[in-house]
CSV table of C-alpha atoms and ligand atoms in Angstrom, one decimal:
chain,number,residue,atom,x,y,z
A,951,MET,CA,112.2,49.2,83.1
A,952,THR,CA,115.4,47.4,83.4
A,953,PRO,CA,115.3,43.6,83.5
A,954,ARG,CA,115.9,43.8,87.3
A,955,GLU,CA,112.9,46.1,87.7
A,956,VAL,CA,110.7,43.9,85.5
A,957,ALA,CA,111.7,40.8,87.6
A,958,ALA,CA,110.8,42.7,90.8
A,959,LEU,CA,107.4,43.7,89.3
A,960,LEU,CA,106.7,40.1,88.2
A,961,ALA,CA,107.6,38.8,91.7
A,962,TYR,CA,105.2,41.4,93.1
A,963,VAL,CA,102.3,40.5,90.8
A,964,VAL,CA,102.8,36.8,91.5
A,965,LYS,CA,102.5,37.5,95.2
A,966,LEU,CA,99.2,39.4,94.6
A,967,ASP,CA,97.8,36.8,92.2
A,968,PRO,CA,99.2,33.4,93.0
A,969,ARG,CA,97.5,32.0,89.8
A,970,LEU,CA,100.4,33.7,88.0
A,971,ALA,CA,103.0,31.5,89.6
A,972,LEU,CA,104.9,29.2,87.3
A,973,ASP,CA,106.6,26.0,88.4
A,974,ASP,CA,108.5,25.5,85.2
A,975,GLN,CA,111.8,27.4,85.2
A,976,ALA,CA,112.0,27.6,81.4
A,977,ALA,CA,108.4,29.0,81.2
A,978,ALA,CA,109.3,31.6,83.9
A,979,ALA,CA,112.4,32.7,82.0
A,980,ASP,CA,110.3,33.0,78.8
A,981,ARG,CA,107.8,35.1,80.6
A,982,LEU,CA,110.4,37.3,82.1
A,983,ALA,CA,112.0,37.8,78.6
A,984,GLN,CA,108.6,38.7,77.1
A,985,TRP,CA,107.8,41.2,79.9
A,986,CYS,CA,111.3,42.8,79.6
A,987,ASP,CA,110.8,43.3,75.9
A,988,LEU,CA,107.3,44.7,76.2
A,989,LEU,CA,108.0,47.0,79.1
A,990,SER,CA,111.5,48.2,78.1
A,991,ASP,CA,110.1,51.7,77.3
A,992,VAL,CA,107.9,51.9,80.4
A,993,PRO,CA,109.5,53.5,83.5
A,994,ALA,CA,109.2,51.7,86.9
A,995,THR,CA,108.6,54.9,88.8
A,996,ILE,CA,108.7,58.6,88.0
A,997,PRO,CA,106.9,61.5,89.6
A,998,GLY,CA,103.2,60.8,88.9
A,999,TRP,CA,103.7,57.3,87.7
A,1000,ASP,CA,104.3,54.0,89.5
A,1001,ALA,CA,104.2,50.7,87.4
A,1002,ALA,CA,103.8,48.5,90.5
A,1003,ARG,CA,100.7,50.6,91.6
A,1004,VAL,CA,99.2,50.2,88.1
A,1005,ALA,CA,99.7,46.5,88.2
A,1006,ARG,CA,98.2,46.3,91.7
A,1007,ASP,CA,95.2,48.3,90.6
A,1008,HIS,CA,94.7,46.0,87.6
A,1009,ILE,CA,94.8,42.9,89.8
A,1010,ALA,CA,92.5,44.5,92.3
A,1011,ARG,CA,89.9,45.4,89.7
A,1012,SER,CA,90.1,42.9,86.9
A,1013,PRO,CA,89.3,39.2,86.9
A,1014,TYR,CA,91.7,38.6,84.1
A,1015,ARG,CA,95.4,37.6,84.6
A,1016,ILE,CA,97.6,40.6,84.2
A,1017,GLN,CA,99.4,41.1,80.9
A,1018,PRO,CA,102.4,43.4,80.1
A,1019,SER,CA,99.9,45.5,78.1
A,1020,ASP,CA,98.0,46.2,81.3
A,1021,VAL,CA,101.0,48.2,82.4
A,1022,SER,CA,102.2,49.6,79.1
A,1023,ARG,CA,98.8,50.8,77.9
A,1024,PRO,CA,98.2,53.0,81.0
A,1025,TRP,CA,101.8,54.2,80.6
A,1026,HIS,CA,101.2,55.5,77.1
A,1027,ALA,CA,97.9,57.1,78.1
A,1028,HIS,CA,99.7,58.7,81.1
A,1029,LYS,CA,102.4,60.0,78.7
A,1030,ALA,CA,99.9,61.3,76.2
A,1031,ASP,CA,98.1,63.1,79.0
A,1032,THR,CA,101.3,64.7,80.3
A,1033,MET,CA,102.1,65.9,76.8
A,1034,ARG,CA,98.6,67.3,76.3
A,1035,ARG,CA,99.1,69.3,79.5
A,1036,HIS,CA,102.6,70.4,78.4
A,1037,VAL,CA,101.8,73.5,76.3
A,1038,GLY,CA,105.4,73.7,75.1
A,1039,THR,CA,105.8,77.3,76.2
A,1040,PHE,CA,109.6,77.2,75.8
A,1041,GLU,CA,111.8,79.1,78.2
A,1042,PRO,CA,114.9,80.1,76.2
A,1043,THR,CA,116.5,81.6,79.3
A,1044,ALA,CA,116.9,78.1,80.5
A,1045,HIS,CA,118.9,77.3,77.4
A,1046,PRO,CA,122.1,79.4,77.3
A,1047,GLU,CA,123.5,77.1,74.7
A,1048,ILE,CA,121.2,78.7,72.1
A,1049,SER,CA,123.1,81.4,70.3
A,1050,PRO,CA,121.1,84.3,68.8
A,1051,ASP,CA,123.5,84.2,65.9
A,1052,ASP,CA,122.4,80.7,65.0
A,1053,GLU,CA,120.3,81.3,61.9
A,1054,THR,CA,119.7,77.7,61.2
A,1055,GLY,CA,117.6,77.3,64.3
A,1056,ASP,CA,119.1,73.8,64.8
A,1057,ALA,CA,120.1,74.5,68.5
A,1058,PHE,CA,116.6,75.8,69.2
A,1059,VAL,CA,114.9,72.8,67.6
A,1060,ALA,CA,117.3,70.4,69.4
A,1061,ALA,CA,116.6,72.1,72.8
A,1062,LEU,CA,112.8,72.0,72.1
A,1063,ARG,CA,113.0,68.3,71.3
A,1064,ALA,CA,115.1,67.5,74.4
A,1065,GLU,CA,112.5,69.4,76.5
A,1066,ARG,CA,109.6,67.5,75.0
A,1067,SER,CA,111.3,64.2,75.5
A,1068,ALA,CA,112.2,65.1,79.1
A,1069,VAL,CA,108.6,65.9,79.8
A,1070,ALA,CA,107.4,62.7,78.0
A,1071,SER,CA,109.7,60.5,80.1
A,1072,GLY,CA,108.7,62.3,83.3
A,1073,GLN,CA,112.2,63.8,84.0
A,1074,GLN,CA,110.7,67.3,83.7
A,1075,ALA,CA,107.3,68.6,84.9
A,1076,PRO,CA,105.0,69.8,82.1
A,1077,VAL,CA,104.8,73.5,81.6
A,1078,THR,CA,101.1,74.2,81.9
A,1079,HIS,CA,100.8,78.0,81.8
A,1080,ARG,CA,99.6,79.5,78.7
A,1081,VAL,CA,100.2,83.0,77.3
A,1082,ILE,CA,97.1,85.1,77.4
A,1083,THR,CA,96.0,85.4,73.7
A,1084,ALA,CA,92.3,86.4,73.8
A,1085,GLY,CA,89.7,88.5,75.7
A,1086,PRO,CA,90.0,91.7,77.7
A,1087,ALA,CA,93.2,90.5,79.4
A,1088,ALA,CA,94.9,90.1,76.0
A,1089,VAL,CA,94.2,93.8,75.3
A,1090,GLN,CA,96.0,94.7,78.5
A,1091,VAL,CA,98.9,92.3,77.5
A,1092,GLN,CA,99.2,94.0,74.1
A,1093,ARG,CA,99.3,97.4,75.8
A,1094,ARG,CA,101.9,96.4,78.3
A,1095,LEU,CA,104.1,94.8,75.6
A,1096,ALA,CA,103.8,98.0,73.5
A,1097,GLU,CA,104.8,100.1,76.5
A,1098,LEU,CA,108.0,98.0,76.8
A,1099,GLY,CA,109.1,99.3,73.4
A,1100,THR,CA,110.0,98.0,70.0
A,1101,TYR,CA,108.0,94.9,69.2
A,1102,LEU,CA,109.9,91.8,68.1
A,1103,PRO,CA,108.2,88.7,66.6
A,1104,PRO,CA,107.8,86.3,69.5
A,1105,THR,CA,110.2,83.7,68.0
A,1106,VAL,CA,113.0,86.3,67.7
A,1107,ALA,CA,112.3,87.7,71.1
A,1108,GLN,CA,112.4,84.1,72.5
A,1109,THR,CA,115.8,83.5,70.9
A,1110,LEU,CA,117.2,86.7,72.3
A,1111,ALA,CA,115.7,86.3,75.7
A,1112,ALA,CA,118.7,84.5,77.2
A,1113,HIS,CA,120.8,87.6,76.4
A,1114,ARG,CA,118.5,90.2,78.0
A,1115,PRO,CA,117.1,88.5,81.1
A,1116,HIS,CA,115.5,91.7,82.5
A,1117,ARG,CA,113.6,92.4,79.3
A,1118,ALA,CA,112.6,88.8,78.9
A,1119,GLN,CA,111.3,88.7,82.5
A,1120,ARG,CA,109.2,91.8,81.9
A,1121,GLU,CA,107.7,90.4,78.7
A,1122,ARG,CA,106.9,87.2,80.5
A,1123,LEU,CA,105.1,89.0,83.3
A,1124,ALA,CA,103.2,91.1,80.8
A,1125,ALA,CA,102.2,88.1,78.7
A,1126,ALA,CA,101.0,86.3,81.8
A,1127,GLY,CA,99.0,89.3,83.0
A,1128,LEU,CA,101.0,89.5,86.2
A,1129,PRO,CA,102.3,92.6,88.1
A,1130,ASP,CA,105.7,93.9,87.2
A,1131,ALA,CA,107.7,95.7,89.8
A,1132,LEU,CA,109.6,97.7,87.1
A,1133,ASP,CA,106.3,99.3,86.0
A,1134,VAL,CA,106.6,101.7,89.0
A,1135,ALA,CA,109.5,103.7,90.4
A,1136,CYS,CA,111.1,102.5,93.7
A,1137,THR,CA,110.4,104.7,96.7
A,1138,TYR,CA,113.3,103.0,98.6
A,1139,CYS,CA,116.2,103.3,96.2
A,1140,GLN,CA,114.6,105.9,93.8
A,1141,ALA,CA,115.1,103.7,90.8
A,1142,PRO,CA,112.9,105.1,88.0
A,1143,ALA,CA,110.2,103.0,86.3
A,1144,GLY,CA,111.8,100.6,83.8
A,1145,LYS,CA,115.1,100.5,85.7
A,1146,PRO,CA,116.1,97.8,88.1
A,1147,CYS,CA,116.5,98.5,91.8
A,1148,ARG,CA,119.9,99.5,92.9
A,1149,ALA,CA,122.2,99.1,95.8
A,1150,ARG,CA,124.8,101.6,96.9
A,1151,ARG,CA,128.4,100.7,96.4
A,1152,ILE,CA,131.2,102.7,97.9
A,1153,ASN,CA,134.6,102.6,96.3
A,1154,PRO,CA,137.0,101.8,99.2
A,1155,THR,CA,139.8,103.9,97.8
A,1156,THR,CA,138.1,107.0,96.5
A,1157,ASN,CA,135.0,106.8,98.7
A,1158,ALA,CA,133.0,107.6,95.6
A,1159,VAL,CA,129.4,106.4,95.9
A,1160,GLY,CA,128.2,104.3,93.0
A,1161,HIS,CA,125.3,101.9,92.3
A,1162,ARG,CA,124.9,98.4,91.1
A,1163,ALA,CA,121.7,96.9,89.8
A,1164,LYS,CA,120.0,94.5,92.1
A,1165,LYS,CA,118.6,91.3,90.8
A,1166,ALA,CA,115.4,91.4,92.9
A,1167,PRO,CA,113.3,94.6,93.4
A,1168,HIS,CA,112.9,96.1,96.9
A,1169,PRO,CA,109.8,94.6,98.6
A,1170,CYS,CA,108.0,98.0,98.9
A,1171,ARG,CA,108.3,98.3,95.1
A,1172,VAL,CA,106.7,94.9,94.6
A,1173,GLU,CA,103.8,96.0,96.8
A,1174,ASP,CA,103.5,99.3,94.9
A,1175,ALA,CA,103.5,97.4,91.6
A,1176,HIS,CA,100.7,95.1,92.8
A,1177,ALA,CA,98.6,98.1,93.8
A,1178,HIS,CA,99.4,99.8,90.4
A,1179,HIS,CA,98.5,96.6,88.6
A,1180,ALA,CA,95.2,96.2,90.4
A,1181,HIS,CA,94.4,99.8,89.8
A,1182,ARG,CA,95.0,99.6,86.1
A,1183,GLN,CA,93.0,96.4,85.8
A,1184,GLU,CA,90.1,98.2,87.5
A,1185,GLN,CA,90.4,101.1,85.1
A,1186,GLU,CA,90.6,98.9,82.0
A,1187,THR,CA,87.6,96.8,83.1
A,1188,ALA,CA,85.6,100.0,83.7
A,1189,ALA,CA,86.7,101.5,80.3
B,1370,ZN,ZN1,114.5,99.8,95.0
């Protein structure tokens, strides 16, 4: 909190609990300085956290006069809880600054740290999904990853992901046990399994018909992939 935010918080708690009012200017200044110091690393408001609300709840529930620690302690608990929920499943596609040629891993570590600190300070929501690693679903994940071809150690695959977004997306869907449109052929544009959907492109000078890869699959292909996925899951559960 900035000194201005701390001053606003103090004014608010004094309003809620008039016993906290100080007549002496010097004492009030001392108290403000003390609160500023102790709450400098506590945000006023971020998504999921509101220091004024925490102070209000304390005053509503506790017979004791509020201390800065009554705000900072809940903040550290909140932060720890957020970090517990953040599984740190790193999305390298969100970090184009990481070069696959960087053998030191410095950029990777720096990006990972930046992400953790952004989560800790509430600037970024925690990533709560986990990759499936055990049970019958994991067998299916292994099978799908094997079908996608050459296996790379996850760390290498993650570093390369930014440079092959299609492949990275397919691996993510497989790891999360979700349907993947590219598992089936498209009945609309006739793109075969494994290849992205395509849009026709006509060369204005030669009238030659070409194709370009579309970013999103055709909706009918997504539906087919869901049916295919459900069918395979049934088969594998039965097996
Ligand atoms: Zn298509």
